[in-house]
mmCIF file of C-alpha atoms in Angstrom:
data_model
loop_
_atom_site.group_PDB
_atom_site.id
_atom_site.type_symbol
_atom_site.label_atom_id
_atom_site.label_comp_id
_atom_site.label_asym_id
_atom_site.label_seq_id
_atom_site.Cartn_x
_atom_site.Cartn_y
_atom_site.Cartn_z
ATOM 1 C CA UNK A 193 3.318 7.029 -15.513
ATOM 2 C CA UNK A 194 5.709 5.275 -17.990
ATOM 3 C CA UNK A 195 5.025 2.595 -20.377
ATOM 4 C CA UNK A 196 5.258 -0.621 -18.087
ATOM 5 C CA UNK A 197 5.468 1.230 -15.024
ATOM 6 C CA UNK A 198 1.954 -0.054 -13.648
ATOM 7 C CA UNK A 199 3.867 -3.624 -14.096
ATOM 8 C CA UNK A 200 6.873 -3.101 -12.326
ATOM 9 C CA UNK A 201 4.744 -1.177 -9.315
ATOM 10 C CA UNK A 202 2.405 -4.116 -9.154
ATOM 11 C CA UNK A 203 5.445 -6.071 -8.899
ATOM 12 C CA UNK A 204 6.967 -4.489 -5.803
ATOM 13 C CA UNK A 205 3.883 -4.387 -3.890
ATOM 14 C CA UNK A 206 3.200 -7.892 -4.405
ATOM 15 C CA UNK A 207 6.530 -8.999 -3.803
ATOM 16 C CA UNK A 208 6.083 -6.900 0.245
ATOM 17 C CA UNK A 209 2.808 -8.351 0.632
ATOM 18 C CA UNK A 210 4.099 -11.685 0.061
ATOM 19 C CA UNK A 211 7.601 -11.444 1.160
ATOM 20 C CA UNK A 212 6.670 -10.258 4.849
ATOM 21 C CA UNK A 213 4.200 -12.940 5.853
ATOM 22 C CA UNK A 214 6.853 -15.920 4.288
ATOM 23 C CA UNK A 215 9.698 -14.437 5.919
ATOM 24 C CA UNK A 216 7.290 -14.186 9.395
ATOM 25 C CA UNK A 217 6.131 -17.835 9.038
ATOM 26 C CA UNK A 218 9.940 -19.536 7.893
ATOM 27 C CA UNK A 219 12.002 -17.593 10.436
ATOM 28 C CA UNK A 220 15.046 -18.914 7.964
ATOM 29 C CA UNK A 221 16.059 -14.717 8.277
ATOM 30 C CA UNK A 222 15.993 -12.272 10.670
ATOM 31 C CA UNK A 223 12.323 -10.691 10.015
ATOM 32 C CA UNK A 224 13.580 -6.912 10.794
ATOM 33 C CA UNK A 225 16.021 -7.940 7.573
ATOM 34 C CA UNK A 226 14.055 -8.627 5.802
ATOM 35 C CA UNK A 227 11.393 -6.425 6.430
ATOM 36 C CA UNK A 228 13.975 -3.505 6.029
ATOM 37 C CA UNK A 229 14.963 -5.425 1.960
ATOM 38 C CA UNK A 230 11.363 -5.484 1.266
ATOM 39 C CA UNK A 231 10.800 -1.969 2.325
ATOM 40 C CA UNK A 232 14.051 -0.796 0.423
ATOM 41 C CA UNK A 233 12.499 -3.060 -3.131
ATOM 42 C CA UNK A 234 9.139 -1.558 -2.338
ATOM 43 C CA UNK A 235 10.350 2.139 -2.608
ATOM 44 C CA UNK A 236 12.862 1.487 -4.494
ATOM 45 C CA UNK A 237 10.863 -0.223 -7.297
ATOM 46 C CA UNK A 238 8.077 2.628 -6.899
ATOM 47 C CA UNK A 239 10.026 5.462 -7.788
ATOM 48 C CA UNK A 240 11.688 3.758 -10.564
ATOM 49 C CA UNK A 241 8.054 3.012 -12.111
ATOM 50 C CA UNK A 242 7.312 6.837 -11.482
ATOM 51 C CA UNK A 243 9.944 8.133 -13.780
ATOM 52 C CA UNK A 244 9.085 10.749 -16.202
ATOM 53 C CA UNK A 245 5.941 11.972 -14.075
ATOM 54 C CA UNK A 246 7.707 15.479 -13.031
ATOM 55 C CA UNK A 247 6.709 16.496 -9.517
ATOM 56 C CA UNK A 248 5.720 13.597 -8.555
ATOM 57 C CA UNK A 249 8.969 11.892 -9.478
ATOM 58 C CA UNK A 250 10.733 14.120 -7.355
ATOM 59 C CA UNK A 251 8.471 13.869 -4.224
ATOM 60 C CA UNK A 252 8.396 10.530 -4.534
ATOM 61 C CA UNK A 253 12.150 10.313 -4.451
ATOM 62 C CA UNK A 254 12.478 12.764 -1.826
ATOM 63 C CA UNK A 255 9.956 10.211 0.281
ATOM 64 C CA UNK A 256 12.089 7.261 -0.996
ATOM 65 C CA UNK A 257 15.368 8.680 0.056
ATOM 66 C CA UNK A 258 14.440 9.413 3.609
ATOM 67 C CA UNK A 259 12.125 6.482 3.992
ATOM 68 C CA UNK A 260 15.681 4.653 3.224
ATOM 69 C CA UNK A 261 17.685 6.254 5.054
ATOM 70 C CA UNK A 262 16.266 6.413 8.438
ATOM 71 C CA UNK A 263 14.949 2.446 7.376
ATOM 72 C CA UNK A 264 18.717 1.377 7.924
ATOM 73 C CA UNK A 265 19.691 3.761 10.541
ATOM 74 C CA UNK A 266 17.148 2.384 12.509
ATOM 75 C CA UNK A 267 18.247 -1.329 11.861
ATOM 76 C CA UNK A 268 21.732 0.107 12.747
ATOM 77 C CA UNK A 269 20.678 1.357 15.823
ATOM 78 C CA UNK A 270 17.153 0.017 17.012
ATOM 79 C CA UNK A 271 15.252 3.077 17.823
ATOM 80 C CA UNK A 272 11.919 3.130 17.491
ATOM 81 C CA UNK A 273 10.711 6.589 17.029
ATOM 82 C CA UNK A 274 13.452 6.171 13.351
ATOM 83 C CA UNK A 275 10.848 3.221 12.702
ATOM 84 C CA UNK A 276 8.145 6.024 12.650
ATOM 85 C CA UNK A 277 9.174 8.348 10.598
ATOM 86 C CA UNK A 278 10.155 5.954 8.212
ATOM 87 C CA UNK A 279 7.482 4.468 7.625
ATOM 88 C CA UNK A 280 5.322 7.815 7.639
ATOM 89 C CA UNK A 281 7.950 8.474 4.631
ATOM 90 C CA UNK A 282 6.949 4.973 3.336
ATOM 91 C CA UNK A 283 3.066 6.502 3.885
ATOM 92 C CA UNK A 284 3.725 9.716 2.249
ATOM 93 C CA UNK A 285 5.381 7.852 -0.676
ATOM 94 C CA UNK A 286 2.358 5.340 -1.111
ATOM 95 C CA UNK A 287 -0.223 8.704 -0.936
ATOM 96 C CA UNK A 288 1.859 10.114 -3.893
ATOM 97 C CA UNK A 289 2.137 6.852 -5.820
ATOM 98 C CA UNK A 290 -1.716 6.418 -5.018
ATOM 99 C CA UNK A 291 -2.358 10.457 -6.040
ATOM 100 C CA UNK A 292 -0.576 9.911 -9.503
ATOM 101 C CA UNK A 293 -2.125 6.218 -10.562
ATOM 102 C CA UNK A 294 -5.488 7.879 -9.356
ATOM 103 C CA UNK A 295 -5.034 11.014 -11.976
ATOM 104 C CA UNK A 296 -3.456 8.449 -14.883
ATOM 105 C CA UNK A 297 -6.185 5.693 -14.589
ATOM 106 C CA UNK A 298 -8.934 8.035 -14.456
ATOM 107 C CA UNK A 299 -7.937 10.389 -17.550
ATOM 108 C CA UNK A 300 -7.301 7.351 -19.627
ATOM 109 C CA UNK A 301 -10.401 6.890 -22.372
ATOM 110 C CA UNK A 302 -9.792 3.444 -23.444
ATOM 111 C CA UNK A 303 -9.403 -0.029 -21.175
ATOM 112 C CA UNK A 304 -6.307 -1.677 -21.965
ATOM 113 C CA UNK A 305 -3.919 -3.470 -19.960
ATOM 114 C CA UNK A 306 -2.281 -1.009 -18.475
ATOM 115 C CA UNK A 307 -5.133 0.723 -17.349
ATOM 116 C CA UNK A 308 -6.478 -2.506 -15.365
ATOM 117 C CA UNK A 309 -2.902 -3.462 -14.152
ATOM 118 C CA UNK A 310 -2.973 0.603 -12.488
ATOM 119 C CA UNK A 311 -6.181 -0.164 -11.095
ATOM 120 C CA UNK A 312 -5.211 -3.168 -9.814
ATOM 121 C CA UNK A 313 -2.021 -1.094 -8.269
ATOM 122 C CA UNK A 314 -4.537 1.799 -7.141
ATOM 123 C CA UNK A 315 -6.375 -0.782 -4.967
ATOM 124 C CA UNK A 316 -3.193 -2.465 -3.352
ATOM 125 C CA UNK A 317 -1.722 0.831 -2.624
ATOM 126 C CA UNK A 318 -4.578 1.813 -0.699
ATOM 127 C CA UNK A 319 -4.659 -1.390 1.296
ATOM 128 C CA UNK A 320 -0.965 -0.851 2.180
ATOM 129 C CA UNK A 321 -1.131 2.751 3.104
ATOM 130 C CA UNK A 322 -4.219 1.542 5.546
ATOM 131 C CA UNK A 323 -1.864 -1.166 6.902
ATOM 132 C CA UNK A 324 0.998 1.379 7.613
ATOM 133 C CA UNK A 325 -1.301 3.843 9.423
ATOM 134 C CA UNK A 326 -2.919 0.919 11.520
ATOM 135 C CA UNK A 327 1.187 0.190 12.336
ATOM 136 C CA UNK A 328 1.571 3.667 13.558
ATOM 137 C CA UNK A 329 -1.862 4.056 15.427
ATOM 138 C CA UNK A 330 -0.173 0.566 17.184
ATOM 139 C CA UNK A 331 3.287 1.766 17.869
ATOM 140 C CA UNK A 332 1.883 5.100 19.374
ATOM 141 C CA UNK A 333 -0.542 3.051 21.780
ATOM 142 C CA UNK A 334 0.031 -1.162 21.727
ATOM 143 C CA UNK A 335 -3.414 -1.581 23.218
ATOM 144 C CA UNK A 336 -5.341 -0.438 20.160
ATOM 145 C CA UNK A 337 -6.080 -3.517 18.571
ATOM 146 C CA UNK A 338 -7.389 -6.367 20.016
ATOM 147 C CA UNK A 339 -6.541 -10.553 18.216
ATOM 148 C CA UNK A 340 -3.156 -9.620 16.818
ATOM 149 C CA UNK A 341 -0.984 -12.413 17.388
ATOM 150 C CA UNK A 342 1.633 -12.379 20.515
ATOM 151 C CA UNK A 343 4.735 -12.253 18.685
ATOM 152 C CA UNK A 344 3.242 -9.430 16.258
ATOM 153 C CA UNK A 345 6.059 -6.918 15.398
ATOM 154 C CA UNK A 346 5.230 -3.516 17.872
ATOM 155 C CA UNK A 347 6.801 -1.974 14.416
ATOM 156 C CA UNK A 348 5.067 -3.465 11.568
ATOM 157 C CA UNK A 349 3.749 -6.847 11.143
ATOM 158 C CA UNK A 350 2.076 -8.933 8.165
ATOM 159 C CA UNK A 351 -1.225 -8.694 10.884
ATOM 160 C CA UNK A 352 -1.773 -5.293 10.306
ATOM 161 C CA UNK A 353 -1.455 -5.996 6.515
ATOM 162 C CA UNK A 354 -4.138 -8.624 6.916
ATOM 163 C CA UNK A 355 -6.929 -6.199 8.949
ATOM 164 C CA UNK A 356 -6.190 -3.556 6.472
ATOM 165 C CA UNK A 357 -7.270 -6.004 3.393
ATOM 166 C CA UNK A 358 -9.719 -8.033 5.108
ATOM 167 C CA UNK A 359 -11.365 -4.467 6.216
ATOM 168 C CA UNK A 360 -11.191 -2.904 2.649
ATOM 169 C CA UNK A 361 -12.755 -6.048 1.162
ATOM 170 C CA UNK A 362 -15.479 -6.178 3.862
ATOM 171 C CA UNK A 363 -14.809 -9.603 4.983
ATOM 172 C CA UNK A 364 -14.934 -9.160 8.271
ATOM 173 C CA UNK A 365 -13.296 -12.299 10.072
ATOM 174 C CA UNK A 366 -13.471 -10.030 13.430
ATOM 175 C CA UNK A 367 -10.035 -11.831 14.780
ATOM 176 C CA UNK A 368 -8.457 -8.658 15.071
ATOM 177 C CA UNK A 369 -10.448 -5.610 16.386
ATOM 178 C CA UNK A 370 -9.622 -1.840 17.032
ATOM 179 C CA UNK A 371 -10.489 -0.671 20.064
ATOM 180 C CA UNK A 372 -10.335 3.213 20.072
ATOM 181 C CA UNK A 373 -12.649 5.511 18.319
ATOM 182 C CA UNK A 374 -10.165 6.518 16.061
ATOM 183 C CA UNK A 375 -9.248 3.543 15.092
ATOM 184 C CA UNK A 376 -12.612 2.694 14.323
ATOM 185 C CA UNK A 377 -13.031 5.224 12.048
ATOM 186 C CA UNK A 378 -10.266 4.900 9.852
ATOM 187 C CA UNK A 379 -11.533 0.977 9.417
ATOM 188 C CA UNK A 380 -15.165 2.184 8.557
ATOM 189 C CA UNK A 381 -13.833 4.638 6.325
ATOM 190 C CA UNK A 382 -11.553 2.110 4.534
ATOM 191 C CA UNK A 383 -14.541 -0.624 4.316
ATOM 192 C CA UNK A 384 -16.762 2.531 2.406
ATOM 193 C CA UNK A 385 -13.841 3.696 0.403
ATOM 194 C CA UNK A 386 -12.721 -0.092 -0.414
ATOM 195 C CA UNK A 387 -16.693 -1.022 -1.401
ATOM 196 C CA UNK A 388 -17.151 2.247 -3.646
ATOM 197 C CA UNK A 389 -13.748 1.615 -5.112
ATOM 198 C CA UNK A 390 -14.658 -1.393 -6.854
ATOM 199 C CA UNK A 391 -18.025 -0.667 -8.191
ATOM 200 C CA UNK A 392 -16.831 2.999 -9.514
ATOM 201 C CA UNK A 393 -13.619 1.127 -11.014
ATOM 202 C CA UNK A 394 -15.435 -1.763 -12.251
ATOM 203 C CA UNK A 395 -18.058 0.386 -13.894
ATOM 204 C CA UNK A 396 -15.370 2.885 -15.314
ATOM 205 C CA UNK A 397 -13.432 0.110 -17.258
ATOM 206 C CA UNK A 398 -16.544 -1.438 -18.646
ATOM 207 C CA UNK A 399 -18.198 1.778 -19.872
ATOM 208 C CA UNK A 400 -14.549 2.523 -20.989
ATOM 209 C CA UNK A 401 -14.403 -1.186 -23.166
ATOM 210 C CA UNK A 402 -17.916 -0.590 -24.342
ATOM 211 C CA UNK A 403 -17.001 3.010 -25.582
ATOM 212 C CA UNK A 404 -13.665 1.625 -27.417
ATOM 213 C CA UNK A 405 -15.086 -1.193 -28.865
ATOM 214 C CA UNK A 406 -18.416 0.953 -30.169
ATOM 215 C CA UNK A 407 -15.241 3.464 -32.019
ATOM 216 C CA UNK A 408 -13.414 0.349 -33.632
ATOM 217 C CA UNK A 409 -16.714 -0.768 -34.867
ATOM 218 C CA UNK A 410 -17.638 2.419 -36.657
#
């Protein structure tokens, strides 16, 4: 990834995390508005900060485009199956973003700010990718979660951002509860992968500061 690049992607995804949920709670726009602007920034953002990493440039740009696209046709026209597939474009542009950040942040032999700000990305990219698969596990089949709130979005709502977190991190307020096997797995899964995320990452960057600083002292 570019110089900077972790900084502007941290940027977009904080700026969907916290955009949806205000937008939900003010009603001052239409949500599907500006849920659609968000989603646009989000991709939009991400494949700027992927520029100059080849391949994945372009398949993240191919995911962006369509993800796009079929955003706004589907605000144009309301379908719901368009909300699907683009949000599985939004998915398979988060897996690429996560696939790319994974391969810089863990070939990197020093810990500097860039590295932590990627790591940082890494983790919030995960959460979100969780969140839009628990979205599309809901729009298939409504009655897969249990707790979400009545007026939550049968597209994608700041709820399903909130399990996905609150499951990585292990919290585990149990307001909102899958109900299918399936389901089930992918939160047990993401409460492992979440768990061994942070002590692998934590204990890569120190190991990684401890090397550094051991070479500047020689």
């Amino acid at each position: 990834m570019n110089e900077h690049g972790f900084a502007w992607m941290l940027l977009a995804i904080i700026l969907f995390l916290v955009g949806l949920p205000v937008a939900e709670e003010l009603h001052v726009v239409d949500t599907t508005i500006v849920r659609a602007s968000l989603y646009t920034c989000l991709l939009v953002i991400g494949v700027w900060s992927l520029r100059g990493a080849g391949t994945m440039f372009a398949v993240g740009m191919a995911f962006a485009a369509v993800g796009i696209l079929l955003n706004f046709i589907h605000i144009a026209n309301d379908g719901g199956t368009l909300f699907a597939w683009s949000f599985a474009s939004l998915l398979g542009f988060l897996v690429t973003a996560i696939w790319h950040t994974l391969k810089i942040i863990s070939r990197a032999d020093e810990s500097n700010i860039d590295r932590l700000i990627g790591a940082v990305c890494l983790y919030l990219l995960l959460g979100l990718a969780w969140a839009i698969v628990y979205s599309l596990f809901h729009w298939v089949e409504p009655e897969s979660f249990a707790g979400l709130p009545e007026d939550a979005s049968i597209q994608f709502d700041s709820a399903f951002v909130f399990f996905s977190f609150v499951t990585m991190t292990a919290l585990g307020y149990g307001d909102i509860v899958p109900l299918t096997p399936t389901l089930r797995t992918f939160a047990y899964l993401q409460a492992i992968v979440g768990q061994f995320y942070l002590a692998i990452m934590v204990a890569s960057l120190v190991s990684a500061y401890i090397a550094s600083a051991r070479e500047k002292n020689r």
